[in-house]
């Protein structure tokens, strides 16, 4: 009987035990969700600009802003006096024929200002704004688009031309193809260029998600002896960014730049092929540069231009803080924006900010105020 009474008490108490266990689980789940909530807030992407205090307040040689009003003016070189030759911007850009099916799919449309963009429209809008900024800052420059011959890409703009190059333009191979396209382009130019050309064209190879906000002819005027120029930042693993490469337009420089990029391609294909979708080119660039004897990588810690002989190619290293400034994570973000910034790079999810910036400039026609808009956006992630 004692055994029965003990079992009876256990059975009667079982629902209470189960209830307490359930309540404890619910409380733990609620506690866990509250802990995760700030993390989710941090990763949330916004569909509109979120402006905050501009970094670099009170620092000398930095843009000072009150909202979107610039309190000091950015330096602007209005002319390229003394620069021998013209400048052409070269990018790799293609629209796959399969992506044209997205035109009828409105479920993924994005609205910027008063315009709604589908997936293809977003890419084309970024390209269009890229061209717009160049034609404002450097109206005499050409834009050359290296593209897949089978692509349906069509761009009808003054001083803009398409340059078809056969290759693999799939998303997984695009960064690898970009280096190949640069090499192919330089080879063709070298073959057609006489040994003593009357007219020199310098080339600047860039990503399409950049805004040129000042004349870049100064690079070739102030640094007359380099073959190829790269931008660097204070980052041990990835000190070099491949989104901006300048090549002097002389036969010797084009040859040296081609040989340098061929070495990068070789390292890319042998050591970093698993990163072919992203970052492989930057890792390969860093390996080629840092593997050379006596190269002093500590120079990447200071935002000052310097030159170095890399396998027979004279490479000019330019600080990203001026020639490849990135709003979210670029060198200099925490210390504000240098007054003489030349290029703003809208990496990753910042494409919306690039379009918003152009819309703002179109209404104000003031580069300094537009830069305050960019600086005030902080490190917010935008959905584009």
Short mmCIF file of C-alpha atoms in Angstrom, two decimals, residues 95-368:
data_model
loop_
_atom_site.label_atom_id
_atom_site.label_comp_id
_atom_site.label_asym_id
_atom_site.label_seq_id
_atom_site.Cartn_x
_atom_site.Cartn_y
_atom_site.Cartn_z
CA UNK A 95 24.36 41.55 -68.21
CA UNK A 96 23.68 37.83 -68.61
CA UNK A 97 20.87 37.01 -71.02
CA UNK A 98 19.22 34.78 -68.41
CA UNK A 99 18.95 37.73 -66.01
CA UNK A 100 16.72 39.52 -68.50
CA UNK A 101 13.93 37.23 -67.28
CA UNK A 102 13.97 39.21 -64.05
CA UNK A 103 12.53 42.19 -65.91
CA UNK A 104 9.02 40.75 -65.61
CA UNK A 105 9.52 39.69 -61.97
CA UNK A 106 8.44 42.64 -59.84
CA UNK A 107 8.67 40.76 -56.53
CA UNK A 108 12.31 41.79 -56.02
CA UNK A 109 11.94 45.42 -57.14
CA UNK A 110 13.74 48.14 -55.19
CA UNK A 111 12.59 51.75 -54.96
CA UNK A 112 15.15 54.55 -54.78
CA UNK A 113 13.66 58.01 -54.73
CA UNK A 114 10.76 57.86 -57.18
CA UNK A 115 12.21 55.08 -59.34
CA UNK A 116 11.57 51.34 -59.03
CA UNK A 117 14.36 48.99 -60.14
CA UNK A 118 14.37 45.28 -60.90
CA UNK A 119 17.60 43.26 -60.63
CA UNK A 120 18.86 44.26 -64.08
CA UNK A 121 17.68 47.83 -63.61
CA UNK A 122 19.68 48.16 -60.39
CA UNK A 123 22.90 47.11 -62.11
CA UNK A 124 22.27 49.44 -65.04
CA UNK A 125 21.43 52.32 -62.70
CA UNK A 126 24.76 51.89 -60.88
CA UNK A 127 26.57 51.86 -64.25
CA UNK A 128 24.71 54.98 -65.34
CA UNK A 129 25.61 56.86 -62.13
CA UNK A 130 29.23 55.71 -62.45
CA UNK A 131 29.33 57.38 -65.89
CA UNK A 132 27.52 60.46 -64.59
CA UNK A 133 30.09 61.15 -61.89
CA UNK A 134 32.99 60.77 -64.35
CA UNK A 135 31.37 63.15 -66.83
CA UNK A 136 30.96 65.75 -64.08
CA UNK A 137 34.47 65.45 -62.59
CA UNK A 138 36.35 64.66 -65.83
CA UNK A 139 34.12 65.58 -68.79
CA UNK A 140 36.85 64.97 -71.40
CA UNK A 141 37.46 61.37 -70.33
CA UNK A 142 36.33 58.24 -72.12
CA UNK A 143 34.62 55.23 -70.55
CA UNK A 144 35.38 51.79 -72.02
CA UNK A 145 33.24 48.82 -70.96
CA UNK A 146 34.86 45.39 -71.35
CA UNK A 147 31.97 42.97 -71.78
CA UNK A 148 30.89 39.52 -72.86
CA UNK A 149 30.36 39.42 -76.66
CA UNK A 150 27.10 37.47 -76.23
CA UNK A 151 25.69 39.90 -73.68
CA UNK A 152 22.69 42.04 -74.58
CA UNK A 153 24.30 45.05 -72.91
CA UNK A 154 23.50 48.31 -74.66
CA UNK A 155 24.79 51.71 -73.49
CA UNK A 156 24.11 54.84 -75.52
CA UNK A 157 26.11 57.60 -73.89
CA UNK A 158 28.58 60.13 -75.24
CA UNK A 159 32.24 59.12 -74.79
CA UNK A 160 31.21 55.60 -73.75
CA UNK A 161 32.06 52.50 -75.81
CA UNK A 162 31.71 48.73 -75.52
CA UNK A 163 34.75 46.50 -75.96
CA UNK A 164 33.76 42.80 -76.30
CA UNK A 165 36.26 40.25 -74.94
CA UNK A 166 35.65 36.51 -75.03
CA UNK A 167 35.75 34.79 -71.64
CA UNK A 168 33.95 33.31 -68.63
CA UNK A 169 31.62 35.92 -67.18
CA UNK A 170 29.69 33.74 -64.73
CA UNK A 171 29.35 35.17 -61.22
CA UNK A 172 31.74 32.56 -59.80
CA UNK A 173 34.45 33.43 -62.34
CA UNK A 174 33.88 37.14 -62.85
CA UNK A 175 36.77 38.39 -60.69
CA UNK A 176 39.12 35.98 -62.43
CA UNK A 177 37.77 37.06 -65.80
CA UNK A 178 38.27 40.69 -64.89
CA UNK A 179 42.05 40.24 -64.62
CA UNK A 180 42.07 38.27 -67.90
CA UNK A 181 40.07 41.03 -69.60
CA UNK A 182 42.49 43.70 -68.36
CA UNK A 183 45.43 41.72 -69.76
CA UNK A 184 43.69 41.14 -73.10
CA UNK A 185 42.79 44.83 -73.36
CA UNK A 186 46.37 45.95 -72.63
CA UNK A 187 47.77 43.43 -75.14
CA UNK A 188 45.53 44.81 -77.87
CA UNK A 189 46.43 48.42 -77.04
CA UNK A 190 50.11 47.55 -77.01
CA UNK A 191 49.94 45.94 -80.46
CA UNK A 192 48.25 49.00 -81.96
CA UNK A 193 50.43 51.57 -80.21
CA UNK A 194 53.48 52.95 -82.06
CA UNK A 195 56.75 53.14 -80.14
CA UNK A 196 56.58 56.94 -80.04
CA UNK A 197 52.86 57.82 -80.01
CA UNK A 198 51.84 61.42 -80.55
CA UNK A 199 48.78 61.13 -78.33
CA UNK A 200 48.91 59.18 -75.09
CA UNK A 201 45.85 57.72 -73.36
CA UNK A 202 46.26 56.76 -69.72
CA UNK A 203 43.96 54.04 -68.35
CA UNK A 204 42.23 53.74 -65.00
CA UNK A 205 40.67 50.31 -64.38
CA UNK A 206 37.94 50.48 -61.74
CA UNK A 207 34.87 48.82 -60.32
CA UNK A 208 31.59 50.25 -61.58
CA UNK A 209 30.39 51.13 -58.05
CA UNK A 210 32.67 54.13 -57.59
CA UNK A 211 32.08 57.87 -57.76
CA UNK A 212 34.93 59.99 -59.13
CA UNK A 213 34.55 63.28 -57.27
CA UNK A 214 37.74 65.05 -58.38
CA UNK A 215 39.99 65.09 -61.45
CA UNK A 216 42.40 62.13 -61.37
CA UNK A 217 44.76 63.52 -63.98
CA UNK A 218 46.81 64.73 -61.04
CA UNK A 219 48.09 61.15 -60.53
CA UNK A 220 49.91 61.13 -63.86
CA UNK A 221 51.14 64.71 -63.46
CA UNK A 222 52.46 64.45 -59.89
CA UNK A 223 53.97 60.96 -60.32
CA UNK A 224 55.57 60.90 -63.80
CA UNK A 225 57.65 57.72 -63.46
CA UNK A 226 55.29 54.90 -62.49
CA UNK A 227 54.04 52.13 -64.78
CA UNK A 228 51.07 50.94 -62.74
CA UNK A 229 49.32 52.34 -59.65
CA UNK A 230 47.46 50.44 -56.91
CA UNK A 231 45.53 51.63 -53.85
CA UNK A 232 46.44 50.40 -50.38
CA UNK A 233 45.04 50.42 -46.85
CA UNK A 234 46.29 49.44 -43.40
CA UNK A 235 45.06 45.84 -43.53
CA UNK A 236 47.48 42.95 -42.97
CA UNK A 237 45.52 40.26 -44.84
CA UNK A 238 44.23 42.43 -47.72
CA UNK A 239 46.32 45.61 -47.95
CA UNK A 240 45.58 46.15 -51.67
CA UNK A 241 42.21 46.81 -53.27
CA UNK A 242 41.70 45.75 -56.88
CA UNK A 243 38.88 48.23 -57.50
CA UNK A 244 41.28 50.92 -58.75
CA UNK A 245 44.31 50.29 -60.98
CA UNK A 246 45.92 53.08 -63.01
CA UNK A 247 48.21 52.40 -66.00
CA UNK A 248 50.35 55.02 -67.74
CA UNK A 249 49.69 55.10 -71.48
CA UNK A 250 53.26 54.73 -72.76
CA UNK A 251 54.29 51.52 -74.58
CA UNK A 252 56.77 50.58 -71.83
CA UNK A 253 54.24 51.15 -69.04
CA UNK A 254 51.51 49.19 -70.79
CA UNK A 255 53.91 46.30 -71.32
CA UNK A 256 55.08 46.36 -67.70
CA UNK A 257 51.51 46.58 -66.41
CA UNK A 258 50.50 43.63 -68.58
CA UNK A 259 53.41 41.51 -67.27
CA UNK A 260 52.55 42.46 -63.69
CA UNK A 261 48.89 41.48 -64.11
CA UNK A 262 49.92 38.21 -65.77
CA UNK A 263 51.91 37.40 -62.63
CA UNK A 264 48.86 38.27 -60.51
CA UNK A 265 46.69 36.01 -62.68
CA UNK A 266 49.18 33.15 -62.31
CA UNK A 267 49.18 33.44 -58.51
CA UNK A 268 45.38 33.88 -58.49
CA UNK A 269 44.88 30.68 -60.50
CA UNK A 270 47.39 28.59 -58.53
CA UNK A 271 46.98 29.78 -54.94
CA UNK A 272 43.59 31.43 -54.58
CA UNK A 273 41.33 29.73 -57.12
CA UNK A 274 38.95 28.73 -54.28
CA UNK A 275 38.36 32.45 -53.73
CA UNK A 276 37.63 33.13 -57.39
CA UNK A 277 34.19 34.55 -56.63
CA UNK A 278 35.48 37.20 -54.27
CA UNK A 279 38.76 38.42 -52.75
CA UNK A 280 41.04 36.09 -54.76
CA UNK A 281 42.36 38.93 -56.90
CA UNK A 282 43.18 41.06 -53.85
CA UNK A 283 44.93 38.17 -52.11
CA UNK A 284 46.94 37.51 -55.29
CA UNK A 285 47.88 41.19 -55.60
CA UNK A 286 49.13 41.22 -52.02
CA UNK A 287 51.12 38.00 -52.54
CA UNK A 288 52.87 39.30 -55.68
CA UNK A 289 53.81 42.57 -53.98
CA UNK A 290 54.74 41.32 -50.50
CA UNK A 291 56.70 38.30 -51.77
CA UNK A 292 59.31 40.52 -53.42
CA UNK A 293 62.60 40.71 -51.47
CA UNK A 294 63.08 43.74 -49.23
CA UNK A 295 59.52 45.01 -49.70
CA UNK A 296 58.57 46.95 -46.58
CA UNK A 297 54.91 46.16 -45.86
CA UNK A 298 54.95 48.51 -42.85
CA UNK A 299 54.60 51.38 -45.34
CA UNK A 300 50.94 50.38 -45.74
CA UNK A 301 50.33 51.72 -42.23
CA UNK A 302 50.86 55.34 -43.34
CA UNK A 303 48.48 56.99 -45.79
CA UNK A 304 51.26 58.41 -47.96
CA UNK A 305 52.01 57.58 -51.63
CA UNK A 306 55.19 55.64 -52.36
CA UNK A 307 56.75 53.78 -55.31
CA UNK A 308 58.43 50.39 -55.47
CA UNK A 309 59.99 48.21 -58.16
CA UNK A 310 58.01 44.95 -58.28
CA UNK A 311 59.60 42.50 -60.71
CA UNK A 312 60.64 45.24 -63.13
CA UNK A 313 57.35 47.14 -62.90
CA UNK A 314 57.43 50.50 -61.14
CA UNK A 315 54.33 50.39 -58.96
CA UNK A 316 52.91 53.54 -57.41
CA UNK A 317 51.00 52.88 -54.19
CA UNK A 318 48.22 55.38 -53.47
CA UNK A 319 46.30 55.54 -50.17
CA UNK A 320 42.71 54.27 -50.26
CA UNK A 321 41.78 57.15 -47.97
CA UNK A 322 42.06 59.46 -51.00
CA UNK A 323 41.73 57.30 -54.10
CA UNK A 324 39.46 54.48 -52.91
CA UNK A 325 37.58 55.79 -49.87
CA UNK A 326 34.85 53.42 -48.72
CA UNK A 327 31.95 54.63 -46.53
CA UNK A 328 31.43 51.55 -44.33
CA UNK A 329 34.86 50.02 -43.75
CA UNK A 330 37.41 51.95 -45.75
CA UNK A 331 40.56 53.34 -44.15
CA UNK A 332 39.77 56.74 -42.67
CA UNK A 333 36.07 56.18 -41.94
CA UNK A 334 36.51 56.49 -38.18
CA UNK A 335 38.54 59.67 -38.65
CA UNK A 336 36.18 61.19 -41.17
CA UNK A 337 36.66 61.99 -44.84
CA UNK A 338 39.81 63.74 -46.11
CA UNK A 339 39.11 67.08 -47.73
CA UNK A 340 40.96 66.09 -50.90
CA UNK A 341 39.24 62.71 -51.40
CA UNK A 342 39.17 61.78 -55.10
CA UNK A 343 37.20 58.53 -55.31
CA UNK A 344 34.35 57.12 -53.21
CA UNK A 345 33.85 53.34 -53.47
CA UNK A 346 30.32 52.09 -52.70
CA UNK A 347 31.15 48.48 -51.92
CA UNK A 348 28.64 45.75 -51.10
CA UNK A 349 25.26 46.94 -49.90
CA UNK A 350 26.10 50.61 -50.37
CA UNK A 351 24.85 50.73 -53.99
CA UNK A 352 21.64 52.41 -52.80
CA UNK A 353 23.74 55.15 -51.20
CA UNK A 354 25.54 55.63 -54.53
CA UNK A 355 22.23 56.29 -56.31
CA UNK A 356 20.91 58.43 -53.47
CA UNK A 357 24.11 60.48 -53.58
CA UNK A 358 23.74 61.15 -57.28
CA UNK A 359 20.09 62.15 -56.80
CA UNK A 360 21.16 64.56 -54.05
CA UNK A 361 23.93 66.02 -56.21
CA UNK A 362 21.50 66.44 -59.14
CA UNK A 363 19.28 68.63 -56.97
CA UNK A 364 22.07 70.59 -55.24
CA UNK A 365 25.02 70.58 -57.70
CA UNK A 366 27.37 70.72 -54.72
CA UNK A 367 29.98 67.97 -54.33
CA UNK A 368 30.93 69.00 -50.77
#
